[in-house]
C-alpha angles and dihedrals in degrees: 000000000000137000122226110193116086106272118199099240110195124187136190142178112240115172129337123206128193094037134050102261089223091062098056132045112214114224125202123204122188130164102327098318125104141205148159105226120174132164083298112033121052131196112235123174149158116245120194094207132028130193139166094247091054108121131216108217108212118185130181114212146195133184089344099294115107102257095174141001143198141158133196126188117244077252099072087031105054104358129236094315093069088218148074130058129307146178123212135184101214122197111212117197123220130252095219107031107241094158092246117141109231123191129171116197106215124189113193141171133210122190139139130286115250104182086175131037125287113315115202096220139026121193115244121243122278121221118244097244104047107083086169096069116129134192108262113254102238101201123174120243132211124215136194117235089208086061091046094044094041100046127053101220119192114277137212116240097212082071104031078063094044090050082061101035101245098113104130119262096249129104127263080244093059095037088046087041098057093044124114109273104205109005121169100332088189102057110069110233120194134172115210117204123171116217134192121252119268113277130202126252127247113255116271097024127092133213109241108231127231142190150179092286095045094063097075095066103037119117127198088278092057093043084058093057090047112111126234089240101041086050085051092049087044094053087047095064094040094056094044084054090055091055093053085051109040081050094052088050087058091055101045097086087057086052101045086049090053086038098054087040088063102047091056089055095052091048093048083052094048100054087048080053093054092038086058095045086047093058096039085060087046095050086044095053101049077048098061091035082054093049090039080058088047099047086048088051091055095046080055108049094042084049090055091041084057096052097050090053089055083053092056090045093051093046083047095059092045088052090057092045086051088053091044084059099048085044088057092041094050090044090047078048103059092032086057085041096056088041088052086042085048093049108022107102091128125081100230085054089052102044085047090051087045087053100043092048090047093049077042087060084042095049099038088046087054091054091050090048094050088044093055090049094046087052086043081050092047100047086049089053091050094057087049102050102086087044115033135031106174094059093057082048088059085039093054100055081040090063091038097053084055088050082060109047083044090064094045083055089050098054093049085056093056094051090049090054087059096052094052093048085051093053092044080058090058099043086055089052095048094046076061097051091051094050090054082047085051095056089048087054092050092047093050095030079112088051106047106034088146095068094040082078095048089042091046089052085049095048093052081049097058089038084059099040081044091058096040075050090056100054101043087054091055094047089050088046086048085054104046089049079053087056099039092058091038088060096038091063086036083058099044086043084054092051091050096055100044086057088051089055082044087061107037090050086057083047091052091037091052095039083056091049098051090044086054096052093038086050088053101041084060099047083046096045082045090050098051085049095056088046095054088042086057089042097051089052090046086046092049089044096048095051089046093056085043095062086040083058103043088047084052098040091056090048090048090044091053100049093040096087094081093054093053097056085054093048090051095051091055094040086065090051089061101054097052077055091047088050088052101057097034071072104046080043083048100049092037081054083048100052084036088065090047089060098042076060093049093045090053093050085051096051094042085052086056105044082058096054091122111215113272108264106203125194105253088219087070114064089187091055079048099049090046094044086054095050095045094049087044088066125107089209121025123230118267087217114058133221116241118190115218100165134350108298085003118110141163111236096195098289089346121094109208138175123228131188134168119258113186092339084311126120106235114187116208108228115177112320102343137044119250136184128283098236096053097044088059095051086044098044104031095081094043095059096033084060091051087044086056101044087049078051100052092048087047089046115027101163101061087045086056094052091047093046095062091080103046107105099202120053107249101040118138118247086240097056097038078053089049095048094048078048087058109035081051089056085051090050092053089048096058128293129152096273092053093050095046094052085043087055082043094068104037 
């Protein structure tokens, strides 16, 4: 039920409990509108629209921080009628819990807004289906007092009361309010009166006029003042008002069955909705699995291209070291050349050097030849870096294998180097030798003329084989220039080109590098595609289940009006229930704060137990005075001395004697310890104590009685069981929920 025309709201403070009202401001939300009230100041405002379920906000604050809130339905505020004036005790509950009851008292009014002065009709609400709703033709009738005086016409008995004066002394809105909503819809129910005709009214006084808004507040006076044509006007558009609804109750099972039927549509759709969401995160997910594989792949891949650089880099080294050594070898070579050239004036010397420097050509030939194959090697290894690696791997021991033959080279060289040193030794020993032969043939040139011809003749031979020496030497000198400069543009050749290959490589290396990034900046742009193409789906599919719900939003909303009624109603139920247990809470405090009296006696009881004197003759009384100061906590029962070994244990008389430095208590027919004969005996003797209390103070037991459930139960433990149940209470039990659901 809900009213749409604007209705005047008023509000007003009336009292607050649990907290001084000076300290807290109180402030009221509805609908939209604010405001701070207190005992002076009052909230009054105009609201378009009114229903049961709209809630009043009300906050306690203080200093500006939310201390407490609380909210109640213009149901509970104002009842079914929606109008009128009402008084309500709120319970606010804290936002941090300080076990403090707080309660506001709020009057409030609800009435209808009149901008203008007073209008004599308003025209009653329409329902929503009906298109075809007029405004009722108010027509005045006229009746004849001779059929009215002739005939006896069925009468209400609201009026026939109010003629004597007997109506009840309720209003019209109580009396409307506690009616049967429904009733039997099949069955047509109509009340007759029969009203007198519209009289005019005496000069200088004027006819109050009265509505439809104005009945709910009418009493029995008003009533009196009321016209016979204006009551007429008035049960016209009541009844008109029971046939809409009446009318609107018909159609409510068609609606419930549409409306059912949406909502299971919408549910259906809903679940599609979450099954397409479901296998877009799926599909998401294998995507970015899919890219997380790429992107190792990658990281792979670039970790293999770098070791394989280092590689390069590493042959590259060794082929610097290989030409170092050649370098060295070539030096040793024409230092060993100029020594032979130096020394060499005998044939042997000179074929030997001939043969050394050819197996030189040969030698050096063959590392040119190894050199061109090893940059061969190396150029090979540079195209098949990026394909194959187990080809560089081959390559590698290739080159290797050739490291090594080189040094083997090397070290016959070097052998070779020795040998000849050796041999340049002999030829200086024999030069000697040949001096010391030239100074015998000096010394025997008289006695041997004959040979000096022959020697002469020998001696022009070897000046002519010295200068074809010579030449040749030259000509070999000429040559070996011819070869120098021919490997010293080989060499720089060799450097161009390396720098070309240098080049080139940081070409390759940057073109890779660009086809990488450009590889990754398409699986990256492909992937953004796929992901606002994902986007734009989930988009569409999200607008479209926004307009399903909105649609199903409007058709719930509709039908919801008369679940709200019910709810209310029970509701209402639950509050009586609510009221009822806030007693049974407020009874159970106040039995809470009995027993924190009680708790303080006791303990104040206890605080006054004086120490135990005993007299120093008796080594028992000692023994015993020295175990029950000795105590943390003292014995509820005392121990009173008659004789010696002779003591009163409450109502018990007891013996007591020492044992090993140890009090031992006779009970029965055996002595026992001390210790346990107090946790035995205590109870016992407590129970007694409080049966000689409840006959001294019989009207403390009594209070205390009423909540024992069993006869026969002491005052103290029924006091210990309500202390309990109270604790359980606290913890969690179902009062406590439903005055927690109170004040929510």
């Amino acid at each position: 039920m809900s009213k749409s025309k604007s209705q005047k709201l008023q509000l007003e403070l009336k009292d607050v409990t649990g907290i001084p009202a000076g300290l807290v401001q109180c402030k009221i939300e509805v609908a939209g509108n604010t405001a701070s009230v207190d005992m002076k100041n009052s909230m009054s405002c105009i609201l378009e629209e009114v229903a049961l379920n709209t809630v009043i906000t009300i906050s306690l604050l203080r200093t500006n921080e939310i201390i407490a809130v609380s909210r109640i339905s213009f149901n509970a505020m104002f009842g079914e009628s929606l109008q009128g004036k009402a008084e309500k005790w709120v319970r606010l509950k804290e936002t941090n819990p300080s076990g403090r009851d707080l309660k506001v008292k709020l009057a409030g009014s609800l009435f209808p807004n009149h901008p203008g002065k007073d209008k004599s009709y308003t025209v009653p609400a329409k329902p929503a289906s009906d298109t075809s709703y007029k405004q009722p033709d108010i027509k005045s009738q006229e009746i004849s007092i001779s059929k009215i005086r002739n005939s006896e016409p069925p009468r209400c008995p609201y009026v026939s009361k109010l003629a004597i004066s007997e109506a009840p002394q309720e209003k019209l809105a109580d009396l409307w309010k506690n009616r049967e909503i429904f009733g039997d819809l099949t069955q047509e129910k109509s009340i007759r009166i029969t009203l007198e005709p519209e009289t005019f009214n005496k000069p200088g006084s004027e006819m109050p006029k009265y509505d439809i808004s104005t009945l709910d507040v009418l009493d029995i006076l008003k009533l009196k003042e009321i016209g016979g044509f204006q009551l007429k006007k008035l049960l016209k558009t009541l009844n008109e008002e029971v046939k809409n609804s009446t009318y609107a109750a018909l159609n409510l099972p068609f609606a419930r069955n549409q409306l059912i039927a949406k909502v299971n549509e919408r549910t259906e759709k809903h679940a599609e909705a979450e099954k397409l969401s479901q296998e877009i995160l799926k599909t998401s997910a294998e995507k970015t699995k899919e890219l997380a594989e790429l992107l190792n792949q990658r990281t792979e891949l670039m970790k293999i291209m770098q070791a394989e650089e280092e590689k390069y880099k590493e042959l590259e080294t060794d082929v610097d070291v290989v030409k170092a050594a050649i370098g060295l070898a070539t030096s040793e070579n024409i230092r060993l050349k100029a020594e032979c050239i130096r020394y060499g004036d005998a044939d042997k010397v000179h074929k030997e050097l001939q043969a050394q420097v050819k197996e030189g050509l040969t030698r050096k030939t063959n590392l040119e030849k190894a050199f061109q194959s090893s940059e061969s090697q190396l150029k090979s290894l540079k195209d098949r870096t990026d394909t194959q690696k187990e080809k560089l791997k081959k390559e590698k021991e290739d080159i290797a294998n050739n490291l090594k033959e080189l040094t083997k080279r090397k070290d016959l060289v070097m052998k070779e180097n020795n040998t000849l040193k050796k041999q340049l030794a002999d030829v200086k020993q024999r030069m000697s030798t040949e001096q010391n032969i030239k100074q015998y043939l000096k010394e025997a040139r008289n006695n041997n003329t004959l040979e000096s011809s022959k020697r002469d003749q020998t001696y022009y031979d070897l000046e002519e084989f010295i200068h074809t020496m010579q030449l040749q030497i030259e000509e070999f000198k000429n040559k070996q220039k011819t070869l120098m400069t021919n490997r010293k543009a080989v060499s720089q050749s060799i450097s161009s080109l390396e720098k070309e290959l240098e080049s080139k490589e940081s070409q390759i290396i940057d073109l890779k590098r660009k086809i990488s990034e450009g590889c990754s900046n398409q699986i990256t742009l492909e992937q953004m595609y796929c992901i606002k193409s994902d986007i734009s789906q989930l988009i569409d599919e999200l607008n479209k289940l926004q307009k399903i719900h909105n649609e199903g939003r409007d058709v719930i909303l509709k039908g919801l009006d008369q679940g709200v009624e019910y709810i209310m109603k029970e509701s209402d139920q639950v509050i009586e229930d609510t009221r009822e247990l806030d007693s049974l809470i407020d009874n159970l405090d106040n039995k809470d704060y009995e027993l924190d009296n009680l708790k303080i006696m006791v303990g104040e009881a206890k605080t006054r137990t004086a120490p135990y004197v005993p007299k120093i003759d008796d080594p028992v009384d000692v023994a015993l005075s020295e175990f029950l100061n000795s105590l943390d906590e003292p014995i509820p029962i005392p121990f009173t001395r008659e004789n010696e070994g002779i003591y009163m244990f409450g109502t018990k008389r007891i013996f007591l004697k020492l044992e090993n430095n140890n009090v031992k208590i006779r009970v029965g027919g055996g002595y026992t310890n001390i210790e346990e004969f107090i946790e035995i005996y205590t109870s016992t003797e407590l129970e007694r104590q409080e049966e000689a209390m409840e006959e001294t103070m019989p009207q403390m037991m009594e209070s205390l009685s009423r909540f024992s459930g069993k006869s026969g139960m002491s005052p103290q433990r029924a006091a210990r069981i309500i202390q309990g149940s109270v604790e359980a209470i606290s913890q969690g039990s179902p009062l406590k929920a439903t005055a927690r659901k109170k004040n929510k």
